Coordinates of C-alpha atoms in Angstrom, one line a residue:
Chain X
X14 CA 41.5 26.3 -18.3
X15 CA 42.3 23.3 -19.9
X16 CA 39.5 21.5 -22.2
X17 CA 38.9 18.3 -20.6
X18 CA 35.9 17.6 -22.7
X19 CA 35.4 14.3 -24.6
X20 CA 33.1 12.6 -26.9
X21 CA 32.8 8.8 -26.1
X22 CA 30.4 6.4 -27.9
X23 CA 28.3 8.9 -28.8
X24 CA 28.2 10.5 -25.6
X25 CA 29.5 14.3 -25.0
X26 CA 31.2 14.3 -21.7
X27 CA 32.8 17.7 -19.7
X28 CA 35.6 15.7 -18.7
X29 CA 36.9 12.1 -19.4
X30 CA 36.2 10.7 -15.9
X31 CA 33.4 7.9 -15.8
X32 CA 32.2 6.4 -12.5
X33 CA 33.3 2.7 -12.8
X34 CA 30.3 0.2 -12.4
X35 CA 30.2 -1.3 -9.0
X36 CA 30.7 1.8 -7.0
X37 CA 28.2 3.9 -5.6
X38 CA 25.8 2.9 -8.1
X39 CA 22.9 1.3 -6.8
X40 CA 20.7 4.3 -5.9
X41 CA 20.0 7.1 -8.2
X42 CA 20.4 9.5 -5.5
X43 CA 24.0 8.4 -5.0
X44 CA 24.8 8.6 -8.6
X45 CA 23.3 12.2 -8.4
X46 CA 25.7 12.8 -5.8
X47 CA 28.8 11.5 -7.7
X48 CA 27.6 13.7 -10.6
X49 CA 27.8 16.7 -7.9
X50 CA 31.3 15.6 -7.4
X51 CA 32.5 16.3 -10.8
X52 CA 32.2 13.0 -12.6
X53 CA 31.8 13.3 -16.4
X54 CA 29.3 10.3 -16.6
X55 CA 28.3 7.3 -14.2
X56 CA 27.8 3.7 -14.8
X57 CA 25.6 1.8 -13.1
X58 CA 26.1 -1.6 -10.9
X59 CA 25.3 -4.3 -13.3
X60 CA 21.8 -5.3 -13.7
X61 CA 20.9 -8.9 -14.5
X62 CA 17.7 -10.3 -16.2
X63 CA 17.0 -11.7 -12.5
X64 CA 17.4 -10.5 -9.0
X65 CA 20.5 -11.5 -7.4
X66 CA 21.5 -11.2 -3.6
X67 CA 25.1 -11.4 -4.1
X68 CA 27.5 -12.8 -1.7
X69 CA 27.7 -12.6 2.1
X70 CA 30.2 -10.5 3.7
X71 CA 33.0 -10.0 4.1
X72 CA 32.5 -8.7 0.4
X73 CA 34.9 -5.7 0.4
X74 CA 38.0 -5.2 2.2
X75 CA 41.1 -2.6 1.3
X76 CA 44.3 -1.5 2.1
X77 CA 46.9 1.2 0.7
X78 CA 48.0 -1.3 -1.8
X79 CA 44.5 -2.8 -3.2
X80 CA 41.1 -3.2 -2.8
X81 CA 39.7 -6.8 -3.1
X82 CA 36.1 -7.4 -3.3
X83 CA 33.6 -9.9 -4.0
X84 CA 30.4 -8.3 -4.0
X85 CA 28.9 -11.1 -6.3
X86 CA 26.6 -8.7 -8.6
X87 CA 23.9 -8.0 -6.5
X88 CA 21.0 -6.3 -8.5
X89 CA 17.3 -6.0 -7.8
X90 CA 17.1 -7.1 -11.7
X91 CA 16.2 -5.7 -14.8
X92 CA 12.3 -6.0 -14.0
X93 CA 13.0 -3.1 -11.7
X94 CA 14.8 -1.1 -14.4
X95 CA 12.0 1.0 -15.5
X96 CA 11.3 3.0 -12.1
X97 CA 14.9 3.0 -11.9
X98 CA 15.5 4.7 -15.4
X99 CA 12.5 7.1 -14.2
X100 CA 14.6 8.2 -11.1
X101 CA 17.7 8.6 -13.1
X102 CA 16.0 11.5 -15.1
X103 CA 17.6 13.7 -12.4
X104 CA 20.8 13.0 -13.9
X105 CA 22.3 15.5 -16.1
X106 CA 25.7 13.6 -17.0
X107 CA 25.4 10.4 -19.3
X108 CA 24.2 7.2 -17.1
X109 CA 25.9 4.1 -19.0
X110 CA 23.8 1.1 -17.9
X111 CA 25.9 -2.2 -17.1
X112 CA 24.5 -5.3 -17.8
X113 CA 25.4 -8.9 -16.7
X114 CA 24.3 -12.4 -17.4
X115 CA 25.2 -15.8 -16.5
X116 CA 24.9 -17.2 -20.0
X117 CA 24.7 -15.3 -23.5
X118 CA 20.8 -15.7 -23.4
X119 CA 20.9 -14.2 -20.0
X120 CA 22.7 -11.3 -21.3
X121 CA 20.6 -10.9 -24.1
X122 CA 17.3 -11.1 -22.0
X123 CA 18.7 -8.3 -19.8
X124 CA 19.7 -6.3 -23.2
X125 CA 16.3 -6.6 -24.6
X126 CA 14.8 -5.3 -21.0
X127 CA 17.0 -2.4 -20.7
X128 CA 17.4 -1.3 -24.3
X129 CA 13.5 -0.4 -24.3
X130 CA 14.6 2.9 -22.8
X131 CA 16.5 5.8 -24.2
X132 CA 19.8 5.0 -22.5
X133 CA 23.3 6.5 -23.9
X134 CA 25.2 3.5 -23.7
X135 CA 25.0 -0.5 -22.8
X136 CA 28.1 -1.7 -20.9
X137 CA 28.5 -5.6 -21.0
X138 CA 30.0 -6.8 -17.6
X139 CA 31.4 -9.9 -19.3
X140 CA 34.7 -10.2 -17.1
X141 CA 33.3 -10.3 -13.2
X142 CA 35.8 -12.8 -11.4
X143 CA 33.2 -12.8 -8.4
X144 CA 30.6 -15.2 -10.1
X145 CA 30.9 -18.9 -10.8
X146 CA 29.0 -18.4 -14.1
X147 CA 29.0 -15.5 -16.5
X148 CA 32.3 -13.9 -15.8
X149 CA 35.7 -14.8 -17.0
X150 CA 34.5 -17.4 -19.8
X151 CA 33.2 -14.4 -22.1
X152 CA 36.4 -12.5 -21.8
X153 CA 38.8 -15.1 -22.3
X154 CA 37.7 -16.5 -25.7
X155 CA 37.4 -14.9 -29.0
X156 CA 34.7 -17.0 -30.1
X157 CA 32.6 -16.6 -27.1
X158 CA 33.2 -12.8 -26.8
X159 CA 32.3 -12.3 -30.4
X160 CA 28.9 -14.2 -30.3
X161 CA 28.0 -12.4 -26.9
X162 CA 28.7 -8.9 -28.3
X163 CA 26.8 -9.6 -31.7
X164 CA 24.0 -11.2 -30.0
X165 CA 23.5 -8.4 -28.1
X166 CA 23.9 -5.9 -30.7
X167 CA 21.0 -7.7 -32.3
X168 CA 18.4 -6.5 -29.8
X169 CA 20.2 -3.2 -28.6
X170 CA 18.9 -1.1 -31.7
X171 CA 20.9 2.3 -31.9
X172 CA 22.1 1.9 -28.3
X173 CA 25.8 1.7 -28.4
X174 CA 27.6 -1.6 -26.8
X175 CA 30.5 -1.1 -24.8
X176 CA 32.5 -4.4 -23.9
X177 CA 34.3 -4.5 -20.4
X178 CA 37.1 -6.9 -20.4
X179 CA 39.3 -8.4 -17.9
X180 CA 43.0 -8.7 -17.6
X181 CA 43.2 -12.5 -16.8
X182 CA 44.1 -13.7 -20.1
X183 CA 46.6 -13.8 -22.9
X184 CA 44.3 -13.4 -25.4
X185 CA 43.0 -9.8 -24.4
X186 CA 44.2 -8.2 -27.7
X187 CA 42.2 -11.0 -29.7
X188 CA 39.2 -10.9 -27.6
X189 CA 39.1 -6.8 -27.8
X190 CA 39.6 -7.2 -31.7
X191 CA 36.5 -9.9 -31.8
X192 CA 34.5 -7.4 -29.9
X193 CA 35.2 -4.7 -32.1
X194 CA 34.6 -7.1 -35.3
X195 CA 31.2 -8.1 -33.5
X196 CA 30.0 -4.2 -33.2
X197 CA 31.1 -3.1 -30.0
X198 CA 31.4 0.9 -29.9
X199 CA 34.0 0.9 -27.1
X200 CA 36.0 -1.4 -24.9
X201 CA 36.1 -0.8 -21.0
X202 CA 39.3 -2.1 -20.0
X203 CA 39.9 -3.5 -17.2
X204 CA 37.5 -5.1 -14.9
X205 CA 39.4 -6.5 -11.6
X206 CA 42.3 -8.8 -11.6
X207 CA 41.5 -12.3 -9.5
X208 CA 43.2 -12.3 -6.3
X209 CA 42.9 -13.7 -2.8
X210 CA 43.9 -12.7 0.7
X211 CA 44.3 -15.5 3.5
X212 CA 43.8 -14.3 7.1
X213 CA 46.3 -16.6 8.7
X214 CA 44.8 -16.3 12.2
X215 CA 41.3 -17.1 10.5
X216 CA 42.9 -19.9 8.6
X217 CA 40.4 -18.7 5.8
X218 CA 40.3 -16.2 2.9
X219 CA 39.0 -12.9 4.1
X220 CA 36.2 -12.8 1.5
X221 CA 33.2 -14.9 1.9
X222 CA 33.6 -15.7 -1.8
X223 CA 37.0 -16.8 -0.8
X224 CA 38.4 -15.1 -4.4
X225 CA 37.7 -11.8 -5.4
X226 CA 38.9 -8.7 -7.9
X227 CA 41.7 -6.7 -7.2
X228 CA 41.3 -3.1 -7.7
X229 CA 43.0 0.1 -6.8
X230 CA 46.9 0.9 -6.4
X231 CA 48.0 -2.5 -7.4
X232 CA 45.8 -2.9 -10.4
X233 CA 47.2 0.4 -12.3
X234 CA 50.3 -1.2 -14.0
X235 CA 48.0 -4.3 -15.1
X236 CA 45.4 -1.7 -16.4
X237 CA 47.9 0.4 -18.1
X238 CA 49.7 -2.6 -19.9
X239 CA 46.1 -3.8 -21.3
X240 CA 45.1 -0.4 -22.4
X241 CA 48.2 -0.1 -24.2
X242 CA 48.0 -3.5 -25.9
X243 CA 44.5 -2.9 -26.7
X244 CA 44.9 0.5 -28.0
X245 CA 47.4 -0.8 -30.6
X246 CA 45.2 -3.1 -32.2
X247 CA 41.6 -1.6 -32.0
X248 CA 40.0 1.6 -33.7
X249 CA 37.3 2.2 -31.1
X250 CA 37.8 4.0 -27.9
X251 CA 38.8 2.8 -24.6
X252 CA 37.5 3.6 -21.3
X253 CA 40.9 3.1 -19.4
X254 CA 39.9 1.6 -15.8
X255 CA 42.1 0.4 -13.1
X256 CA 43.7 1.9 -10.1
X257 CA 43.7 5.4 -11.4
X258 CA 43.9 7.8 -8.3
X259 CA 45.3 10.8 -9.3
X260 CA 45.6 13.3 -12.2
X261 CA 49.1 11.9 -13.1
X262 CA 47.4 8.4 -13.4
X263 CA 44.8 9.3 -15.6
X264 CA 47.4 11.2 -17.9
X265 CA 49.5 7.7 -17.6
X266 CA 46.1 6.2 -18.9
X267 CA 45.6 8.4 -21.8
X268 CA 48.7 8.4 -23.0
X269 CA 48.3 4.6 -23.1
X270 CA 45.4 5.1 -25.4
X271 CA 42.3 5.5 -23.3
X272 CA 39.7 8.1 -24.5
X273 CA 38.1 8.2 -20.9
X274 CA 39.1 7.1 -17.6
X275 CA 36.9 4.7 -15.3
X276 CA 37.4 5.8 -11.5
X277 CA 36.2 3.4 -8.9
X278 CA 38.5 2.6 -6.0
X279 CA 39.8 6.2 -5.8
X280 CA 36.4 7.0 -4.3
X281 CA 37.7 4.6 -1.2
X282 CA 41.2 6.5 -1.1
X283 CA 40.0 10.0 -1.7
X284 CA 36.3 10.2 -1.2
X285 CA 33.6 10.9 -3.9
X286 CA 35.4 14.1 -4.7
X287 CA 38.1 11.9 -6.3
X288 CA 36.5 13.0 -9.7
X289 CA 37.0 16.8 -9.1
X290 CA 40.4 16.2 -7.6
X291 CA 41.8 14.3 -10.4
X292 CA 40.4 16.5 -13.2
X293 CA 42.1 19.4 -11.3
X294 CA 45.3 17.6 -11.2
X295 CA 44.8 16.5 -15.0
X296 CA 44.2 19.8 -15.9
X297 CA 47.1 21.4 -14.1
X298 CA 49.8 18.9 -15.4
X299 CA 48.6 19.6 -19.0
X300 CA 48.9 23.4 -18.5
X301 CA 52.1 23.0 -17.0
X302 CA 53.2 20.8 -19.9
X303 CA 51.8 22.9 -22.5
X304 CA 48.8 20.7 -23.7
X305 CA 45.4 22.2 -24.6
X306 CA 43.2 19.2 -24.8
X307 CA 43.1 15.5 -24.3
X308 CA 43.7 14.6 -28.1
X309 CA 47.0 16.0 -28.0
X310 CA 48.1 13.6 -25.2
X311 CA 46.2 10.4 -26.2
X312 CA 48.4 7.5 -27.3
X313 CA 51.5 9.5 -27.2
X314 CA 53.1 6.6 -25.5
X315 CA 53.1 4.8 -28.7
X316 CA 55.1 7.4 -30.4
X317 CA 58.4 5.9 -31.4
X318 CA 60.6 9.1 -30.6
X319 CA 60.9 10.5 -27.0
X320 CA 59.6 13.9 -26.3
X321 CA 57.5 13.8 -29.1
X322 CA 54.9 16.4 -28.8
X323 CA 51.6 15.4 -30.5
X324 CA 50.6 18.2 -33.0
X325 CA 47.7 20.3 -31.7
X326 CA 44.3 20.1 -33.6
Chain C
X15 CA 48.7 14.3 -3.8
X16 CA 48.8 11.4 -1.5
X17 CA 48.1 13.6 1.7
X18 CA 44.5 13.6 1.4
X19 CA 44.5 9.8 1.2
X20 CA 42.6 8.1 3.9
X21 CA 44.2 5.7 6.4
X22 CA 43.7 2.4 4.7
X23 CA 43.1 -0.3 7.2
X24 CA 40.1 -2.1 6.1
X25 CA 40.8 -5.6 6.6
X26 CA 39.4 -7.7 9.5
X27 CA 41.7 -8.2 12.3
X28 CA 41.2 -11.5 14.2
X29 CA 40.5 -10.9 17.9
X30 CA 40.0 -13.0 20.9
X31 CA 36.8 -13.2 22.8
X32 CA 37.7 -12.6 26.4
X33 CA 34.6 -12.7 28.2
X34 CA 30.8 -13.5 27.2
X35 CA 28.2 -11.7 29.4
X36 CA 24.4 -12.7 29.4
X37 CA 22.7 -9.2 29.4
X38 CA 19.5 -10.5 29.2
X39 CA 17.7 -14.0 28.4
X40 CA 18.2 -13.0 24.9
X41 CA 21.3 -10.8 24.6
X42 CA 24.7 -11.4 25.1
X43 CA 27.9 -9.0 25.0
X44 CA 31.0 -10.4 23.5
X45 CA 34.0 -8.6 25.2
X46 CA 37.0 -8.7 22.4
X47 CA 40.8 -8.5 23.1
X48 CA 40.9 -5.2 21.1
X49 CA 40.8 -1.4 22.3
X50 CA 39.1 1.3 20.6
X51 CA 38.1 4.7 21.9
X52 CA 36.0 6.7 19.8
X53 CA 33.0 8.8 19.9
X54 CA 29.6 6.8 21.0
X55 CA 27.7 5.7 18.0
X56 CA 30.2 4.4 15.9
X57 CA 30.0 0.8 14.9
X58 CA 32.4 -2.2 13.8
X59 CA 32.1 -4.9 11.2
X60 CA 32.1 -8.1 13.0
X61 CA 33.4 -11.2 10.9
X62 CA 32.5 -14.7 11.7
X63 CA 34.7 -16.5 9.3
X64 CA 32.9 -18.8 7.0
X65 CA 29.4 -17.2 7.9
X66 CA 28.9 -13.5 7.3
X67 CA 30.0 -10.0 8.5
X68 CA 27.7 -7.7 10.1
X69 CA 27.9 -4.3 11.5
X70 CA 27.5 -4.0 15.1
X71 CA 27.2 -1.1 17.8
X72 CA 30.2 -0.9 20.3
X73 CA 28.4 -1.2 23.8
X74 CA 31.5 -0.7 25.6
X75 CA 34.7 1.2 24.6
X76 CA 38.2 0.9 26.1
X77 CA 41.0 -1.4 26.2
X78 CA 38.5 -4.2 25.6
X79 CA 35.4 -3.2 23.6
X80 CA 32.1 -5.2 24.0
X81 CA 29.3 -5.7 21.5
X82 CA 25.9 -6.9 22.2
X83 CA 23.9 -9.0 20.2
X84 CA 20.4 -10.6 20.3
X85 CA 19.6 -13.7 19.4
X86 CA 17.7 -13.4 15.9
X87 CA 18.9 -15.2 12.7
X88 CA 21.7 -17.4 11.3
X89 CA 24.6 -15.1 12.3
X90 CA 23.7 -14.4 15.8
X91 CA 22.9 -18.3 16.3
X92 CA 26.4 -19.0 15.1
X93 CA 27.6 -16.1 17.4
X94 CA 25.8 -17.4 20.2
X95 CA 27.7 -20.9 20.1
X96 CA 31.3 -19.2 20.6
X97 CA 33.0 -19.3 23.9
X98 CA 35.7 -17.0 25.2
X99 CA 38.9 -18.0 23.6
X100 CA 37.1 -18.2 20.1
X101 CA 38.0 -15.8 17.5
X102 CA 35.9 -13.0 15.8
X103 CA 37.3 -10.7 13.1
X104 CA 37.1 -6.8 13.6
X105 CA 37.4 -3.7 11.6
X106 CA 36.4 -0.3 12.0
X107 CA 35.3 2.0 14.0
X108 CA 33.2 3.2 11.1
X109 CA 30.6 5.9 10.6
X110 CA 29.6 9.3 12.3
X111 CA 28.9 9.2 16.1
X112 CA 26.8 11.2 18.3
X113 CA 28.0 14.4 19.5
X114 CA 27.7 16.0 22.8
X115 CA 27.5 19.8 23.9
X116 CA 28.4 20.3 27.1
X117 CA 25.7 21.3 29.7
X118 CA 22.6 20.5 27.4
X119 CA 19.7 18.6 29.0
X120 CA 19.5 15.5 27.2
X121 CA 16.7 12.8 27.0
X122 CA 17.6 9.4 25.4
X123 CA 15.0 7.3 23.8
X124 CA 16.3 3.7 23.4
X125 CA 14.1 0.8 21.8
X126 CA 14.9 -2.9 21.6
X127 CA 18.3 -3.5 20.6
X128 CA 18.9 -0.1 19.8
X129 CA 20.1 0.4 23.4
X130 CA 23.4 -0.9 22.1
X131 CA 24.1 2.0 20.4
X132 CA 23.4 4.7 22.9
X133 CA 24.9 2.9 26.0
X134 CA 28.2 4.5 25.6
X135 CA 26.4 7.8 25.0
X136 CA 24.5 7.5 28.1
X137 CA 27.6 6.8 30.0
X138 CA 29.3 10.0 28.6
X139 CA 26.3 12.3 28.9
X140 CA 25.9 13.8 32.3
X141 CA 22.8 12.4 33.9
X142 CA 20.4 12.0 31.3
X143 CA 16.7 11.4 31.4
X144 CA 16.3 7.9 29.6
X145 CA 13.2 6.1 28.3
X146 CA 14.0 2.4 27.6
X147 CA 11.5 0.2 25.8
X148 CA 11.1 -3.5 24.8
X149 CA 8.7 -5.7 23.6
X150 CA 8.6 -7.7 26.9
X151 CA 10.7 -7.9 30.2
X152 CA 12.9 -10.4 28.8
X153 CA 14.3 -7.9 26.0
X154 CA 15.2 -5.3 28.5
X155 CA 18.7 -4.7 28.1
X156 CA 21.2 -2.6 30.1
X157 CA 18.4 -1.5 32.5
X158 CA 20.6 -2.0 35.8
X159 CA 23.5 -0.2 34.2
X160 CA 21.4 2.8 32.9
X161 CA 19.8 3.4 36.3
X162 CA 23.2 4.4 37.5
X163 CA 24.0 6.7 34.8
X164 CA 20.7 8.4 34.4
X165 CA 19.0 11.2 36.4
X166 CA 15.5 9.7 35.5
X167 CA 15.0 6.3 33.9
X168 CA 11.5 5.2 32.5
X169 CA 11.0 1.7 31.5
X170 CA 8.4 0.4 28.9
X171 CA 7.2 -3.0 27.9
X172 CA 4.7 -3.4 25.0
X173 CA 3.0 -6.2 26.9
X174 CA 3.1 -4.4 30.2
X175 CA 5.4 -7.4 31.6
X176 CA 7.6 -4.7 33.5
X177 CA 7.4 -0.8 33.9
X178 CA 4.9 1.2 32.2
X179 CA 2.6 -0.7 29.5
X180 CA 3.3 0.9 26.3
X181 CA 5.8 2.6 23.9
X182 CA 8.6 4.7 24.4
X183 CA 6.9 7.4 22.5
X184 CA 4.0 7.2 24.7
X185 CA 6.0 8.2 27.7
X186 CA 8.0 10.6 25.8
X187 CA 5.0 12.6 24.6
X188 CA 3.8 12.9 28.2
X189 CA 7.2 13.8 29.6
X190 CA 7.6 16.6 27.2
X191 CA 4.3 18.2 28.2
X192 CA 5.8 18.9 31.4
X193 CA 9.6 18.9 31.2
X194 CA 11.8 20.7 28.8
X195 CA 14.9 19.1 26.8
X196 CA 17.5 20.4 24.6
X197 CA 18.6 17.5 22.9
X198 CA 17.3 13.9 22.1
X199 CA 19.2 11.0 21.4
X200 CA 17.6 7.9 19.8
X201 CA 18.0 4.4 18.5
X202 CA 15.4 1.7 18.0
X203 CA 13.1 0.5 15.5
X204 CA 12.7 3.2 12.7
X205 CA 8.7 3.0 13.3
X206 CA 9.7 4.4 16.9
X207 CA 12.2 6.8 15.6
X208 CA 10.1 8.4 13.1
X209 CA 7.5 9.1 16.0
X210 CA 10.2 10.4 18.3
X211 CA 11.4 12.9 15.1
X212 CA 7.6 13.9 15.1
X213 CA 7.9 14.8 18.9
X214 CA 11.1 16.7 18.8
X215 CA 10.0 18.7 15.5
X216 CA 6.9 19.7 17.4
X217 CA 8.6 20.6 20.8
X218 CA 11.6 22.1 18.9
X219 CA 14.2 19.8 20.2
X220 CA 17.5 18.9 18.7
X221 CA 17.8 15.1 17.6
X222 CA 20.5 12.8 17.0
X223 CA 19.1 9.5 15.5
X224 CA 21.1 6.0 14.8
X225 CA 19.8 4.7 11.7
X226 CA 20.7 1.5 9.9
X227 CA 20.5 -0.2 6.7
X228 CA 22.2 -3.2 5.1
X229 CA 25.8 -3.0 4.7
X230 CA 28.3 -4.6 2.4
X231 CA 31.4 -2.9 2.4
X232 CA 30.9 -0.6 5.7
X233 CA 33.2 2.2 4.5
X234 CA 30.9 4.1 1.8
X235 CA 31.9 2.6 -1.5
X236 CA 29.4 -0.1 -2.6
X237 CA 26.3 2.4 -2.5
X238 CA 24.3 -0.6 -0.8
X239 CA 23.3 1.3 2.5
X240 CA 22.0 4.0 0.6
X241 CA 19.5 6.1 2.4
X242 CA 18.1 9.1 -0.1
X243 CA 21.7 10.4 -1.2
X244 CA 23.4 9.5 1.9
X245 CA 25.2 6.4 2.7
X246 CA 24.4 5.0 6.3
X247 CA 27.9 3.6 6.8
X248 CA 29.6 7.0 5.9
X249 CA 27.5 9.6 6.6
X250 CA 25.7 8.0 9.6
X251 CA 24.6 5.9 11.2
X252 CA 23.9 9.0 13.3
X253 CA 21.9 11.5 11.4
X254 CA 20.7 15.2 12.6
X255 CA 17.1 16.2 12.9
X256 CA 17.6 18.6 10.0
X257 CA 19.3 15.9 7.8
X258 CA 16.3 13.3 8.9
X259 CA 13.6 15.9 8.0
X260 CA 14.9 16.0 4.4
X261 CA 15.0 12.4 3.9
X262 CA 12.1 10.7 1.9
X263 CA 13.0 6.9 2.5
X264 CA 13.4 7.4 6.4
X265 CA 10.7 5.5 7.9
X266 CA 9.2 4.2 4.5
X267 CA 11.9 2.2 2.1
X268 CA 15.1 0.4 2.7
X269 CA 17.4 -1.5 0.1
X270 CA 17.1 -5.5 0.5
X271 CA 20.6 -7.4 0.0
X272 CA 20.0 -7.2 -3.7
X273 CA 19.6 -3.3 -3.7
X274 CA 15.9 -3.6 -4.2
X275 CA 14.0 -0.6 -2.8
X276 CA 11.1 -2.1 -0.7
X277 CA 8.9 -1.0 1.8
X278 CA 10.3 -0.9 5.6
X279 CA 8.0 -3.8 6.5
X280 CA 9.2 -5.9 3.9
X281 CA 12.9 -4.9 4.8
X282 CA 12.6 -6.0 8.2
X283 CA 10.7 -9.1 7.4
X284 CA 13.8 -10.3 5.2
X285 CA 16.5 -9.0 7.5
X286 CA 14.9 -9.8 11.0

């Protein structure tokens, strides 16, 4: 059997698939179900310092090409995290806790409350397109990204900090480098791409928030491009996220340079068993092509010569 | 690999309201220029552009589906202002519906607006016994229609303004002392359904209950409608007795729009 185990930001995973933030991550028992379905780790829905309702519906729509969502970062708030963390002790796989804030101070406040607990990693949702404040302004400026990550690092103690970046900027590489410099242990790339669908009979955008984030199949080439560019320029590991629905997609993302694979919208297309299915497909492809582990394929799309096989360990 | 991909058609479709029928002083059925034939108990997500989108039971199936709403809050207030010719957005049907085993002697217990979930079921069953309850006479919905399809219909109102004064479950408890049923179907206030469950456990009757929780995506990925380890929009809304008996949150807890887990009283106070 192919070895899909991987280490990511200090966490030892049995396979590289990680439930992306925003999917199935509200209730601990739902995340347990994701664990049973074969995920290597899960990411919680983003938690902010205060309770947030999120937007009215429609919040999520989808077709065969993409999903469009503007859930709007609904969360019970960090004050309820103690009981949630208590319930999450049922999890055997790592639970990455995602946080959000509408200002750097708000991020720091959430981080302070969350990092009191023994969490394996903290992911910063600093690129959400579905909020009026606290979204895209953090991942489109090197200075802001640097300040955010370093200030969170100051209160996070030993907890590894992962910066989740978005695609809607020409400064993605600079922002990723700034996050690395500020002490991020990993980069999650990418969050959703801003988009909109207008229903012409309704004469209105379909989402209540009007714009939303595109995920799913249409996002994949955008995500692969982002991961490829970031990998060239940072040393910290990348969780490649965006439109991965099959084992082949996962291999593609790993060849671009990803260490782990974020899986979200695939659960829409293939059910919660997407994790199991993708791992099997990865394993089958690797066996067929003579690869024993993920290190042998990571980043090989960057090599100058075609058909170059990465040397085994 | 693409063979196991679901049918991906989850954008609302705007359809015309063809007819609006007053079912009671507080309930209206909106007939839509949209055909659906599915198992009873599935639901649609109904969109009023600019306002909100909520799950609704299909109370009429066929070439022009109907959905019945009771005047409650902002959404239904806006809905009730619409006229035939106006448009609503529809996507679905979603969820797991009721299943019918031929020849089973069936009892249906419907409370309040819950009757809209079981109306098509009652029509499909062969002469079930039905207990229909509401707070007061004006809130009884589909009484005439059910009488046509039921072997026996018991009507209850909390205030005694019509039928038997009391709860549906009072009548159910009395009925089960003298009559045997093989299966019970129910939809109504969750407090009522916990009592129905208790009686079905006591008398060893199969049970299918239609439950509800606040929904966002409606198709099983956002995680908002979590009920223990299930998702009401995907694994439900119809749950079987064995499944319900294992739930720790049924009758006790639900999640608000923010995802915060609260007691059922707080949930219904907020969501009306």
